[in-house]
Tab-separated table of C-alpha atoms and ligand atoms in Angstrom:
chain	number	residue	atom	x	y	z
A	94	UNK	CA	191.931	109.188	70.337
A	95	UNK	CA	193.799	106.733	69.073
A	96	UNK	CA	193.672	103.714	72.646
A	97	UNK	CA	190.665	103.721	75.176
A	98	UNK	CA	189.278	101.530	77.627
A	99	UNK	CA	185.337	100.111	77.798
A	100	UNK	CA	183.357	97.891	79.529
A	101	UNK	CA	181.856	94.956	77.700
A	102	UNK	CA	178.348	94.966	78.175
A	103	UNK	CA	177.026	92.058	75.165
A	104	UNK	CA	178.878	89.672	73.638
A	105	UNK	CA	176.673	87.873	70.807
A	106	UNK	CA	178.786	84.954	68.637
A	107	UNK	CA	181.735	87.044	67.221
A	108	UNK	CA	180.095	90.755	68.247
A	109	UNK	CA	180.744	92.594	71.195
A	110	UNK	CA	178.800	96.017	72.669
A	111	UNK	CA	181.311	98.276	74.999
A	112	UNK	CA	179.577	101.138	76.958
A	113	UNK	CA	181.942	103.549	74.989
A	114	UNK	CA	184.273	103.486	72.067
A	115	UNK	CA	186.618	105.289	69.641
A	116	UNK	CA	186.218	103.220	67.042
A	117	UNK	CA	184.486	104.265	64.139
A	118	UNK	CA	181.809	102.474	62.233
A	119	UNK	CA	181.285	101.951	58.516
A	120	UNK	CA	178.917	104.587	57.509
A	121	UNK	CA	177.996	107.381	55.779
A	122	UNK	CA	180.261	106.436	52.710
A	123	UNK	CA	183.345	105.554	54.992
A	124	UNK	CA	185.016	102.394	55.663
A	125	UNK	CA	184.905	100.836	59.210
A	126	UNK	CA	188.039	101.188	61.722
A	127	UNK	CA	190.172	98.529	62.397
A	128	UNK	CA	192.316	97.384	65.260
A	129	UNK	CA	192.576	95.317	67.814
A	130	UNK	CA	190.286	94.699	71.125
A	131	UNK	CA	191.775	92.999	73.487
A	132	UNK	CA	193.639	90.210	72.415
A	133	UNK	CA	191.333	90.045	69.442
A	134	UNK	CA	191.589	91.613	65.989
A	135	UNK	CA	188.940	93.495	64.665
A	136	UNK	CA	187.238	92.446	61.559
A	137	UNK	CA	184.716	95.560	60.784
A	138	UNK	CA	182.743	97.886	63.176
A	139	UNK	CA	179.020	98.140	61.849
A	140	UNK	CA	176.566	100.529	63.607
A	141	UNK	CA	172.992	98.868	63.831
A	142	UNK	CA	170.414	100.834	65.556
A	143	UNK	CA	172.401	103.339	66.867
A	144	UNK	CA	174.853	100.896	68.641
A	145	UNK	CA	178.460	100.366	67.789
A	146	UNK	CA	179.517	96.592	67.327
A	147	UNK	CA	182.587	95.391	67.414
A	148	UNK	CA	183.023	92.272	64.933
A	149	UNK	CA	185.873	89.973	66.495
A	150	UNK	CA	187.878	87.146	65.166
A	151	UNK	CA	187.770	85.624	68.352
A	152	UNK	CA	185.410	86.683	71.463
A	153	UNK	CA	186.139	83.682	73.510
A	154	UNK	CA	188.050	86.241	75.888
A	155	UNK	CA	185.613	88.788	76.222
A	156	UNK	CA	183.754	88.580	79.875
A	157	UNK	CA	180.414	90.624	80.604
A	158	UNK	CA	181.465	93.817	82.926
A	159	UNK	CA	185.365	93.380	82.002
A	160	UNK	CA	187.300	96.116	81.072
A	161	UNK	CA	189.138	96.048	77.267
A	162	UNK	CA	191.835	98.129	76.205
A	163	UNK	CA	191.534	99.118	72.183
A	164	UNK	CA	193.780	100.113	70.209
A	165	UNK	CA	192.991	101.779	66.945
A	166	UNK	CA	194.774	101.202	63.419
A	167	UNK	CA	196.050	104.821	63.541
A	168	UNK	CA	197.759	104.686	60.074
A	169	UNK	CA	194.415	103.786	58.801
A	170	UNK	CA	192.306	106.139	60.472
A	171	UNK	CA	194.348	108.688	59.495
A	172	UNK	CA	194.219	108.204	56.432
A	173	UNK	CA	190.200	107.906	56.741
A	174	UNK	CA	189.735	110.916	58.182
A	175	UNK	CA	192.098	112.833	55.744
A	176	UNK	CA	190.082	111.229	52.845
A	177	UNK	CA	186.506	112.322	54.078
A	178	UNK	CA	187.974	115.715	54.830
A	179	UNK	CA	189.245	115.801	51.395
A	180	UNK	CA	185.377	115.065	49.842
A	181	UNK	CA	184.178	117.904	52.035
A	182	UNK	CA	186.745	120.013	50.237
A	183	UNK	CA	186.250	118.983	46.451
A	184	UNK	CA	182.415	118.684	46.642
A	185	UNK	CA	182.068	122.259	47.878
A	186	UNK	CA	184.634	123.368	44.925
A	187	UNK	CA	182.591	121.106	42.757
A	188	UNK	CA	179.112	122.089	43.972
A	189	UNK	CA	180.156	126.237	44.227
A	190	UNK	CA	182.058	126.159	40.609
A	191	UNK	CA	179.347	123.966	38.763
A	192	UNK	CA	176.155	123.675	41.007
A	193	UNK	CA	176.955	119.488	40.887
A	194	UNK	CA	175.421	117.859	43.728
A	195	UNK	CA	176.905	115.323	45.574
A	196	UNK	CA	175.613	111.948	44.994
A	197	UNK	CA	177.276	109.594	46.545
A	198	UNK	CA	180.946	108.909	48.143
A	199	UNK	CA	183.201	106.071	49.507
A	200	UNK	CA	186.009	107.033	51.824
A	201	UNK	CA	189.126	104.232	52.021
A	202	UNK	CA	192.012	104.561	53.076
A	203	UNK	CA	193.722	103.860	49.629
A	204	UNK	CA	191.642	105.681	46.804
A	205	UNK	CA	188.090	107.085	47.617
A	206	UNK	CA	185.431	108.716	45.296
A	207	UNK	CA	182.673	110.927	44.886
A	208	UNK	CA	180.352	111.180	42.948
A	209	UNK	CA	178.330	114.574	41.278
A	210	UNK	CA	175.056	114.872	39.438
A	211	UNK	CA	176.898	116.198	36.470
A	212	UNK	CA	176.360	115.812	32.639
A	213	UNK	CA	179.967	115.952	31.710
A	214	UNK	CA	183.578	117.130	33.424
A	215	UNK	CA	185.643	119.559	31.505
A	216	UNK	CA	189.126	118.466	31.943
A	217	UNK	CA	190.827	121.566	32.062
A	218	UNK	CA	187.975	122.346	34.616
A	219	UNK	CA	188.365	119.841	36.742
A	220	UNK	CA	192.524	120.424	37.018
A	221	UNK	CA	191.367	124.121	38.062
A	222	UNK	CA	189.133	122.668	41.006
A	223	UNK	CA	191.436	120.585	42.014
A	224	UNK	CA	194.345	123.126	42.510
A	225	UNK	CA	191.722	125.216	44.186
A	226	UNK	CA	191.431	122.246	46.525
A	227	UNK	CA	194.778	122.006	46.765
A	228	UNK	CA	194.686	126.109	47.655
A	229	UNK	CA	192.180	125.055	50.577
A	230	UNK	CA	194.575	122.407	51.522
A	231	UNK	CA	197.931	124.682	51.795
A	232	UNK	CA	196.014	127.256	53.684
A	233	UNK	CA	195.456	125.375	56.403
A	234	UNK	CA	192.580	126.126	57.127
A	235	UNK	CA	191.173	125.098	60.921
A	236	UNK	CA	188.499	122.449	61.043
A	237	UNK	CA	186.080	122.444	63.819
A	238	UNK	CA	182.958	120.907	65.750
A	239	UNK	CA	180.066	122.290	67.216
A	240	UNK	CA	176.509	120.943	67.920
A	241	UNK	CA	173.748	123.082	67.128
A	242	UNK	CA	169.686	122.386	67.813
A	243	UNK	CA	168.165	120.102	64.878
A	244	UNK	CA	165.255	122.832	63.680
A	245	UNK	CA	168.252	125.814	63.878
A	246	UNK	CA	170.541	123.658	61.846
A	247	UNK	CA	167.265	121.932	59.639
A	248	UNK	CA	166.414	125.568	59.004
A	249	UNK	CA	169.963	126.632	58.060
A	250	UNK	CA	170.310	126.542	53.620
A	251	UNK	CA	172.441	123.727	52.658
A	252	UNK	CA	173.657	122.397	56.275
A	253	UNK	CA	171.786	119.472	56.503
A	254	UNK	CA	172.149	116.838	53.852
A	255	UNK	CA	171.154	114.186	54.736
A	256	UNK	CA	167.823	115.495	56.802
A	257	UNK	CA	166.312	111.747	55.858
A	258	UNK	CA	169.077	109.477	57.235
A	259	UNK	CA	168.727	111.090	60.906
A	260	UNK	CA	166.461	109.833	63.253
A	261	UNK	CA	164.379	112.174	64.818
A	262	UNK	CA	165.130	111.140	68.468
A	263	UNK	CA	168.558	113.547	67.383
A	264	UNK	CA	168.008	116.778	68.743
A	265	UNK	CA	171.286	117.873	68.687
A	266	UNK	CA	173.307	117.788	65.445
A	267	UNK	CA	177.079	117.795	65.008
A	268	UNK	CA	178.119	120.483	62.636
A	269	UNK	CA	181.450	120.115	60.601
A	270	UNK	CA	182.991	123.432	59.503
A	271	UNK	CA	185.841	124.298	57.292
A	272	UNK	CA	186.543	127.979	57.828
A	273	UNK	CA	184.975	129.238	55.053
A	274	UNK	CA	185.262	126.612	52.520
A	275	UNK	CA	182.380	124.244	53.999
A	276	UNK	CA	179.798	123.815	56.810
A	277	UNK	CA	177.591	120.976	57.119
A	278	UNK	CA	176.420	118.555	59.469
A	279	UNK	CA	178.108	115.604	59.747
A	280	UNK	CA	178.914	112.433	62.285
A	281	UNK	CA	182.075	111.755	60.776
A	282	UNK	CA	186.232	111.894	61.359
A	283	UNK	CA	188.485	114.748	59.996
A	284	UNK	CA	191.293	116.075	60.294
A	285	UNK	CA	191.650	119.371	62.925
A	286	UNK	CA	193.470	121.349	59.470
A	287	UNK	CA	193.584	121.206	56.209
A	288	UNK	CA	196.875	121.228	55.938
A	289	UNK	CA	197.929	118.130	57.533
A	290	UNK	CA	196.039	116.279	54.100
A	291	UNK	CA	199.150	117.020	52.176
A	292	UNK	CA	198.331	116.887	48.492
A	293	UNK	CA	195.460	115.880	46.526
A	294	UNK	CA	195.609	113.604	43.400
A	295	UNK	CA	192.633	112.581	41.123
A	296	UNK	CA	193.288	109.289	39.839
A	297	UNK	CA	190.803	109.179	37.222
A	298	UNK	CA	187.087	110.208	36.396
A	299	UNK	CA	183.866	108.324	35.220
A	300	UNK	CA	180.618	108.644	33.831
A	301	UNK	CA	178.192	106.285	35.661
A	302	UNK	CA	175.262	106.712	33.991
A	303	UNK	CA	173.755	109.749	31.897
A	304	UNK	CA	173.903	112.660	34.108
A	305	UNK	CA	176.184	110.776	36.957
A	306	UNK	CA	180.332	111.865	37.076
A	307	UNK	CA	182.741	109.698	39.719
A	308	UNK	CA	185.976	111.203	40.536
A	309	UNK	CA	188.419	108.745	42.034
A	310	UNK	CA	191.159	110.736	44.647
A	311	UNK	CA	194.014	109.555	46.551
A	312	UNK	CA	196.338	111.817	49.175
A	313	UNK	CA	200.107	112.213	48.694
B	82	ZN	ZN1	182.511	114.873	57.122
């Protein structure tokens, strides 16, 4: 969805609440949507306790119980959601060739990284996972979302990673499949297939610390 209309129901300084949006909010290793609201441009959108706010450079316009149009950064997004659906695909190579876990992982629309609990990176190696990535990509392989019952999917190996950072008022959890390459649950954007990433480049690797590899990534 890349335009929508909401209602404003809090405006607080330079943040504003709507009762819906399709703007996405920094999180989980991904950068914040941008865009504009209104007549206003949008400086980040942060999620605190389960809300989505909307930081403004200017909320002088926005009434209580008016309707806003927004309008999403599309180039952006896009670019977001082809990055984080990228990560899925090179930390399930990673993690299936190696056994590396995932560490950590910021998603921009630019250059993103992840990062794997991983002694060292053979170079060879690593050009072999990434033109299996590149296989995954080429396939096109579907990508799609269901929402399964928190103890089904908390009981399922591997699924959940993240079991901590979920509150437990979430029954329901969003699962993330691609085909048969990854399944996890996940709140995030992707792409619908793996095809429409293009073609995956690593920029350069890392070591952060002894047993800690970063892989930088950009999309062509
Ligand atoms: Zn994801």
């Amino acid at each position: 969805m890349k335009e929508f209309d909401g209602k404003v129901i809090r405006v607080d300084g330079n943040r504003v609440v709507l009762d819906q949006t399709a703007f996405n909010p920094r999180g989980g290793g991904l950068v914040s949507d941008l865009g504009r609201l209104g007549d206003s441009n949008l400086t980040e959108v942060i999620k605190e306790n389960e809300e989505v706010i909307h930081l403004v450079n200017d909320a002088a316009p926005f009434r209580l119980g008016e309707s806003v149009h927004g309008v999403l950064d599309w180039n952006r997004r896009y670019r977001i959601m082809k990055m984080h659906t990228t990560a899925h695909i090179l930390s399930a190579i990673v993690n299936r060739e190696t056994g590396a876990l995932i560490t950590g992982n910021q998603i921009s629309p630019e250059e993103s990284r992840v990062d794997f609990s991983r002694e060292a990176f053979d170079r060879d190696k690593l050009t072999d996972y990434i033109k299996m990535a590149n296989k995954v990509v080429s396939r096109g392989v579907p990508v799609t979302t269901y929402f399964m019952n928190r103890e089904k999917a908390l009981a399922t190996p591997g699924l959940v990673k993240l079991a901590n950072a979920m509150p437990p008022a979430v029954t329901e959890l969003r699962i993330v499949q691609i085909g048969d390459v990854d399944t996890q649950a996940d709140g995030g954007v992707h792409v619908a297939n793996t095809k429409e990433i293009g073609e995956i480049q690593v920029r350069r690797t890392e070591n952060k610390g002894k047993s800690n590899r970063r892989l930088y990534f950009t999309l062509r």
